[in-house]
Amino acid sequence: MVPVRFLLLIPLIALLNGYGVEARIRRYKWEVKNEFKSPDCYRKMVITINGRTPGPTIRAQQHDTIIVEGTNSLFTENIAIHWHGIRQIGTPWFDGSEGITQCPILPGTTFKYQFVVDRPGTYVYHAHYGMQRDSGLYGSIIVGLPDGESEPFAYDYDRNISLNDWYHNSTTEQAVGLSKVPFQWIGEPQSLLIHGRGRFNCSSLSVPSSDPGFCNTTNPDCIPFRLIVVPGKTYRLRVSSLTSLSALSFQIEGHKLTVVEADGHYVEPFVVQNLFIYSGETYSVLVKADQDPTTNYWITSNIVSRPAPNSPGQGVLVYYPNHPRRSPPTIPPAAPVWNDSRPRMAQSQAIKARRGYIHTPPAVSDRVIVFLNTQNELNGRRRWSVNNVSFTHPLTPYLIALKHNLTHAFDQNPPPDGYDFLNYDIYERHPNANTTSSNGIYRLNFNSTVDVILQNANTMNPNNSETHPWHLHGHDFWVLGYGEGKFDMFNDPNKYNLVNPIMKNTVPVHPFGWTALRFKADNPGAWSFHCHIESHLFMGMGVVFAEGIEKVGKLPSSIMGCGQTQGL
Amino acid sequence: MVPVRFLLLIPLIALLNGYGVEARIRRYKWEVKNEFKSPDCYRKMVITINGRTPGPTIRAQQHDTIIVEGTNSLFTENIAIHWHGIRQIGTPWFDGSEGITQCPILPGTTFKYQFVVDRPGTYVYHAHYGMQRDSGLYGSIIVGLPDGESEPFAYDYDRNISLNDWYHNSTTEQAVGLSKVPFQWIGEPQSLLIHGRGRFNCSSLSVPSSDPGFCNTTNPDCIPFRLIVVPGKTYRLRVSSLTSLSALSFQIEGHKLTVVEADGHYVEPFVVQNLFIYSGETYSVLVKADQDPTTNYWITSNIVSRPAPNSPGQGVLVYYPNHPRRSPPTIPPAAPVWNDSRPRMAQSQAIKARRGYIHTPPAVSDRVIVFLNTQNELNGRRRWSVNNVSFTHPLTPYLIALKHNLTHAFDQNPPPDGYDFLNYDIYERHPNANTTSSNGIYRLNFNSTVDVILQNANTMNPNNSETHPWHLHGHDFWVLGYGEGKFDMFNDPNKYNLVNPIMKNTVPVHPFGWTALRFKADNPGAWSFHCHIESHLFMGMGVVFAEGIEKVGKLPSSIMGCGQTQGL
């Protein structure tokens, strides 16, 4: 893991970090390639890292420095990789969000990401360019405590499960449809993946292919995920979701899940039968292998919040020494009712910071921004908008434009801090005719405290509002509260949890509901804040915050080359 | 065509060019997009220009300045567009060959190509990045004489026909196969296109799709090409080929073709029943509508030099006022025998410069380079090599690296000027075990005269040698001769045609044969010289010439941004 030539650097780095000698450099060499894979038995061109999707898991300890030298071996396609949940303190240029913090990485180029994982916890990485994440470019980051420190909960083994949904058409095909007039929706995924493996019902293809490899349930790529447990032992399962679209319910038949971590923060433990998890979220749950050990049990994922026709994602919890291929004798547990958002809201509200690990939020904020999430048509194209502004990427990444004062690189007019609170009926369809598109950004005073209220509303379909998991780069935020209906700016803030709010980087906004967040704008850089549904961001559902640009260090030339940063 | 604001510039430009007032600026705005199209009735994701494949035809007059502002509206994929046959005198940075003269054009970026079309004739343009040309990004450039001048042959109408072959899988899928261990060949094309339209036999699909749009012979995209002629009139047909792989025979049933132009140069007229045309070549043929006008006639293209199973490309020559949809009553004319190279060699040798338009070549050359074309395995991958060097692209385009003296940007060792002439048996399979890959280049003395002998040989298959159309950027060359077998350096030069050789930019090397060229290295820049078969260049079949770099003007920043040209 640590080549000899870097061992010499370690004490120096450790010293510079101000931490103990345990801080190490963890170096990874990745090759990003196009390959055919059959994660759900159906053959598709995907993007792999070192031949795999999901890619290699990054395992490190708190305070370690991660160096990923990623070579783009795609043929004509660029890439960018985001380290989701890593705040990139001091390295805002390595956040990996194309158009925000860097230019895309060209084919043939090796890009060196280097950053410190400053907190323990469960994180993910994934492509952050176009809708490329959906092609399979994603993986996990697991940051343990330094040697000698321990978690505030006990477990015997640590296991990792990444959840995803999976489409058979390519991201280019999806993007063409989403950009078309008339709009062509991507539809529901063809299957759900548990740790990169799903099972598409090949016989459901209206016309089977004559090519036996095209959809083949005996393909080793799609052997269902199996988690082998020793009876009586307790497992920490690190569950992450990087779905393209779907909100999921994760469940292990007959086993309780004790939630202990969310997005890298300790949770005051609570028990669920099924864990609701949204794209971009990570959780640790404790599971005790305390059931009848003579049989195996289903591990399932189910789509909630959308009427999805497909079958659940399925894996198997195998009690050692049962045969791992032995299917459970039962039918998989039923999915929660897809359109009942109450249990999802209840879980959201149940997640509090663990006693002894509470970061108390500032009592008041310096600025309140309310983000109304709406769907609309703009020049005949279906878009998502925030306060009637549909986000577009500039050619020159914000971080570079801001640092080098390239004022023509993006719209210098900031988008609005709110909407027409008084008159906008969130339960009605609105044409939102005054919607515009813009790449303007929110400039935040450095070290100020910012409240963000995410307000959901009716889509362009009657009586319909969706779930949007919003993800903030470069920060964690306190989750102050959730509510149903329109946020009441006079009364709802009184109900904020300022005592033990959880800190997260990704949070759902429930149908017709609101979610209130607070964060300190204390990380110099330019940071994306967006719905983590890949197609929704593509359709404009995001904003950018910038703060403390004058404190940003010298930018590496490796992030340049596009827009106004072109040329010698 | 000429917006008002540019009219003011025209006299100035014309003056600067030293030509008459007729020189104009022709400005095009292109949007390059992904779209679904069905050129041969089978639906495929293609790359269009302004919604079309082939893209818009550029029509200009000699000495005009062409400005193409191309916006890359692909999602994550870069582009570059080469102006094939345009020598780019004074503008070597706008040749459009990615890695040679420019960095790729990033998504969202508008790139402005600006160059003078200094000679009349028939040219083409196409993607020059990865194998992107095969996705449909190509079109024609037709340069007429200045007002008042006329061609040395008479015709009533001028028509354009572009030929192509067509694959159903994507260029990414093809590239993945070609880069794989074990090697996976792209195979023969699924159909042949005449002016962008072909007709795949949908019923030949072993399993028809349930989606009616998937392969539908009533799709308007694949209405066969129809050329309407008035009886008795003479047509100049500008025939170009941009096939991915195939050498073609082009034929119009019952009509003689008089060859009058090749690659922008006038040909001493000769008559053929069928025109052999190789990827990258253009011809003008005169056709008189002198047959029975009560019926229509087949226009066909057939693959030669490879045993291709597919049916010919078919269009219809319609005698006005016959109904354009009326099929000819005959069966299409038979294709030439695919593996008889003699008539192809004969046509090659028949092409001479037209009397009165002969550019006499220098009597002697300053340097002779012999290029042995071989197939081999390199690190388990199937490659093509030239003198045992398989070409790879550098990250920093040569033109920039040379001009800015970035000596680490590519291998400074030049590849060899020859091979083991004495001992290499071109009729045998060779392992070519000492093959390497390199991005080294050939530096030519400015204004020197260079002879190039392209030597064909046996591939890795027994008793097999293929046809390779080699294309030179930035120059035309004199075609001094063709021969069978191994070039005899003592006797064959005595047979060179130094009297009336045709000048071309693309020339075939026939199976087990050689082709001898001469050119003046008089165009400051870095220029690709390569097999025009897309997969062969991808597999390393090319070289780069550089000359007069010190005379190259200031490079535009728009070509930069990659490799060592990254950063502010």
PDB file of C-alpha atoms in Angstrom, chain B residues 384-474:
ATOM      1  CA  TRP B 384      -0.094  -1.862 -37.395  1.00  0.00           C
ATOM      2  CA  SER B 385       3.433  -0.598 -37.707  1.00  0.00           C
ATOM      3  CA  VAL B 386       5.549   1.432 -40.087  1.00  0.00           C
ATOM      4  CA  ASN B 387       9.165   0.293 -40.185  1.00  0.00           C
ATOM      5  CA  ASN B 388       8.423  -1.620 -37.002  1.00  0.00           C
ATOM      6  CA  VAL B 389       7.197   1.440 -35.157  1.00  0.00           C
ATOM      7  CA  SER B 390       3.542   1.582 -34.165  1.00  0.00           C
ATOM      8  CA  PHE B 391       2.424   5.185 -33.909  1.00  0.00           C
ATOM      9  CA  THR B 392       0.942   6.564 -30.707  1.00  0.00           C
ATOM     10  CA  HIS B 393      -0.371  10.072 -30.125  1.00  0.00           C
ATOM     11  CA  PRO B 394       1.353  12.307 -27.592  1.00  0.00           C
ATOM     12  CA  LEU B 395      -0.674  14.326 -25.084  1.00  0.00           C
ATOM     13  CA  THR B 396       0.784  17.615 -26.291  1.00  0.00           C
ATOM     14  CA  PRO B 397       0.117  18.318 -29.974  1.00  0.00           C
ATOM     15  CA  TYR B 398       3.335  18.236 -32.017  1.00  0.00           C
ATOM     16  CA  LEU B 399       2.808  21.652 -33.549  1.00  0.00           C
ATOM     17  CA  ILE B 400       2.735  23.287 -30.121  1.00  0.00           C
ATOM     18  CA  ALA B 401       5.514  21.114 -28.709  1.00  0.00           C
ATOM     19  CA  LEU B 402       7.773  21.909 -31.664  1.00  0.00           C
ATOM     20  CA  LYS B 403       7.013  25.600 -31.782  1.00  0.00           C
ATOM     21  CA  HIS B 404       7.507  26.021 -28.049  1.00  0.00           C
ATOM     22  CA  ASN B 405      10.413  23.600 -27.878  1.00  0.00           C
ATOM     23  CA  LEU B 406       8.729  21.279 -25.373  1.00  0.00           C
ATOM     24  CA  THR B 407      11.254  18.525 -25.885  1.00  0.00           C
ATOM     25  CA  HIS B 408       9.711  16.220 -23.323  1.00  0.00           C
ATOM     26  CA  ALA B 409       6.375  16.227 -25.070  1.00  0.00           C
ATOM     27  CA  PHE B 410       7.323  13.391 -27.431  1.00  0.00           C
ATOM     28  CA  ASP B 411      10.073  10.946 -28.217  1.00  0.00           C
ATOM     29  CA  GLN B 412      12.918  12.948 -29.726  1.00  0.00           C
ATOM     30  CA  ASN B 413      14.327   9.883 -31.479  1.00  0.00           C
ATOM     31  CA  PRO B 414      13.116   9.826 -35.060  1.00  0.00           C
ATOM     32  CA  PRO B 415      11.703   6.565 -36.364  1.00  0.00           C
ATOM     33  CA  PRO B 416      13.762   4.848 -39.080  1.00  0.00           C
ATOM     34  CA  ASP B 417      13.838   5.864 -42.753  1.00  0.00           C
ATOM     35  CA  GLY B 418      13.682   2.279 -43.910  1.00  0.00           C
ATOM     36  CA  TYR B 419      13.623  -1.383 -42.984  1.00  0.00           C
ATOM     37  CA  ASP B 420      15.748  -4.429 -43.648  1.00  0.00           C
ATOM     38  CA  PHE B 421      15.251  -4.265 -47.432  1.00  0.00           C
ATOM     39  CA  LEU B 422      17.571  -7.107 -48.186  1.00  0.00           C
ATOM     40  CA  ASN B 423      16.206  -9.742 -45.909  1.00  0.00           C
ATOM     41  CA  TYR B 424      12.547  -8.953 -45.288  1.00  0.00           C
ATOM     42  CA  ASP B 425      10.265 -11.168 -47.323  1.00  0.00           C
ATOM     43  CA  ILE B 426       7.063  -9.210 -47.888  1.00  0.00           C
ATOM     44  CA  TYR B 427       5.213 -12.376 -48.894  1.00  0.00           C
ATOM     45  CA  GLU B 428       5.810 -14.097 -45.582  1.00  0.00           C
ATOM     46  CA  ARG B 429       4.222 -13.704 -42.205  1.00  0.00           C
ATOM     47  CA  HIS B 430       6.678 -12.180 -39.756  1.00  0.00           C
ATOM     48  CA  PRO B 431       6.348 -11.889 -36.003  1.00  0.00           C
ATOM     49  CA  ASN B 432       8.083  -8.467 -36.233  1.00  0.00           C
ATOM     50  CA  ALA B 433       9.157  -9.117 -32.689  1.00  0.00           C
ATOM     51  CA  ASN B 434      11.297  -5.992 -32.499  1.00  0.00           C
ATOM     52  CA  THR B 435       8.312  -3.706 -33.081  1.00  0.00           C
ATOM     53  CA  THR B 436       7.967  -0.836 -30.655  1.00  0.00           C
ATOM     54  CA  SER B 437       5.455   1.924 -30.242  1.00  0.00           C
ATOM     55  CA  SER B 438       6.593   5.512 -30.382  1.00  0.00           C
ATOM     56  CA  ASN B 439       5.424   9.056 -30.939  1.00  0.00           C
ATOM     57  CA  GLY B 440       8.726  10.070 -32.549  1.00  0.00           C
ATOM     58  CA  ILE B 441       8.469  12.041 -35.789  1.00  0.00           C
ATOM     59  CA  TYR B 442      10.256  12.669 -39.089  1.00  0.00           C
ATOM     60  CA  ARG B 443      11.827  16.116 -39.268  1.00  0.00           C
ATOM     61  CA  LEU B 444      12.172  17.267 -42.842  1.00  0.00           C
ATOM     62  CA  ASN B 445      14.455  20.022 -44.057  1.00  0.00           C
ATOM     63  CA  PHE B 446      12.357  22.950 -45.102  1.00  0.00           C
ATOM     64  CA  ASN B 447      11.813  23.114 -48.860  1.00  0.00           C
ATOM     65  CA  SER B 448      13.558  19.790 -49.354  1.00  0.00           C
ATOM     66  CA  THR B 449      12.165  17.251 -51.775  1.00  0.00           C
ATOM     67  CA  VAL B 450      11.157  14.017 -50.117  1.00  0.00           C
ATOM     68  CA  ASP B 451      10.421  10.671 -51.706  1.00  0.00           C
ATOM     69  CA  VAL B 452       8.225   8.239 -49.822  1.00  0.00           C
ATOM     70  CA  ILE B 453       7.905   4.625 -50.835  1.00  0.00           C
ATOM     71  CA  LEU B 454       4.974   2.888 -49.196  1.00  0.00           C
ATOM     72  CA  GLN B 455       5.719  -0.810 -49.115  1.00  0.00           C
ATOM     73  CA  ASN B 456       2.942  -3.288 -48.458  1.00  0.00           C
ATOM     74  CA  ALA B 457       3.560  -6.737 -46.989  1.00  0.00           C
ATOM     75  CA  ASN B 458       1.885  -9.836 -45.661  1.00  0.00           C
ATOM     76  CA  THR B 459      -0.354  -9.358 -42.634  1.00  0.00           C
ATOM     77  CA  MET B 460      -0.448 -11.768 -39.717  1.00  0.00           C
ATOM     78  CA  ASN B 461      -2.784 -13.970 -41.751  1.00  0.00           C
ATOM     79  CA  PRO B 462      -1.298 -16.349 -44.313  1.00  0.00           C
ATOM     80  CA  ASN B 463      -1.203 -15.141 -47.929  1.00  0.00           C
ATOM     81  CA  ASN B 464      -2.906 -11.910 -47.063  1.00  0.00           C
ATOM     82  CA  SER B 465      -2.039  -8.319 -47.814  1.00  0.00           C
ATOM     83  CA  GLU B 466      -4.524  -5.466 -47.651  1.00  0.00           C
ATOM     84  CA  THR B 467      -5.161  -2.205 -49.433  1.00  0.00           C
ATOM     85  CA  HIS B 468      -4.138   0.914 -47.509  1.00  0.00           C
ATOM     86  CA  PRO B 469      -5.095   4.394 -48.636  1.00  0.00           C
ATOM     87  CA  TRP B 470      -2.456   6.746 -47.250  1.00  0.00           C
ATOM     88  CA  HIS B 471      -3.324  10.389 -46.740  1.00  0.00           C
ATOM     89  CA  LEU B 472      -0.881  13.265 -46.313  1.00  0.00           C
ATOM     90  CA  HIS B 473      -1.927  16.408 -44.477  1.00  0.00           C
ATOM     91  CA  GLY B 474      -0.714  19.851 -45.509  1.00  0.00           C
TER      92      GLY B 474
END
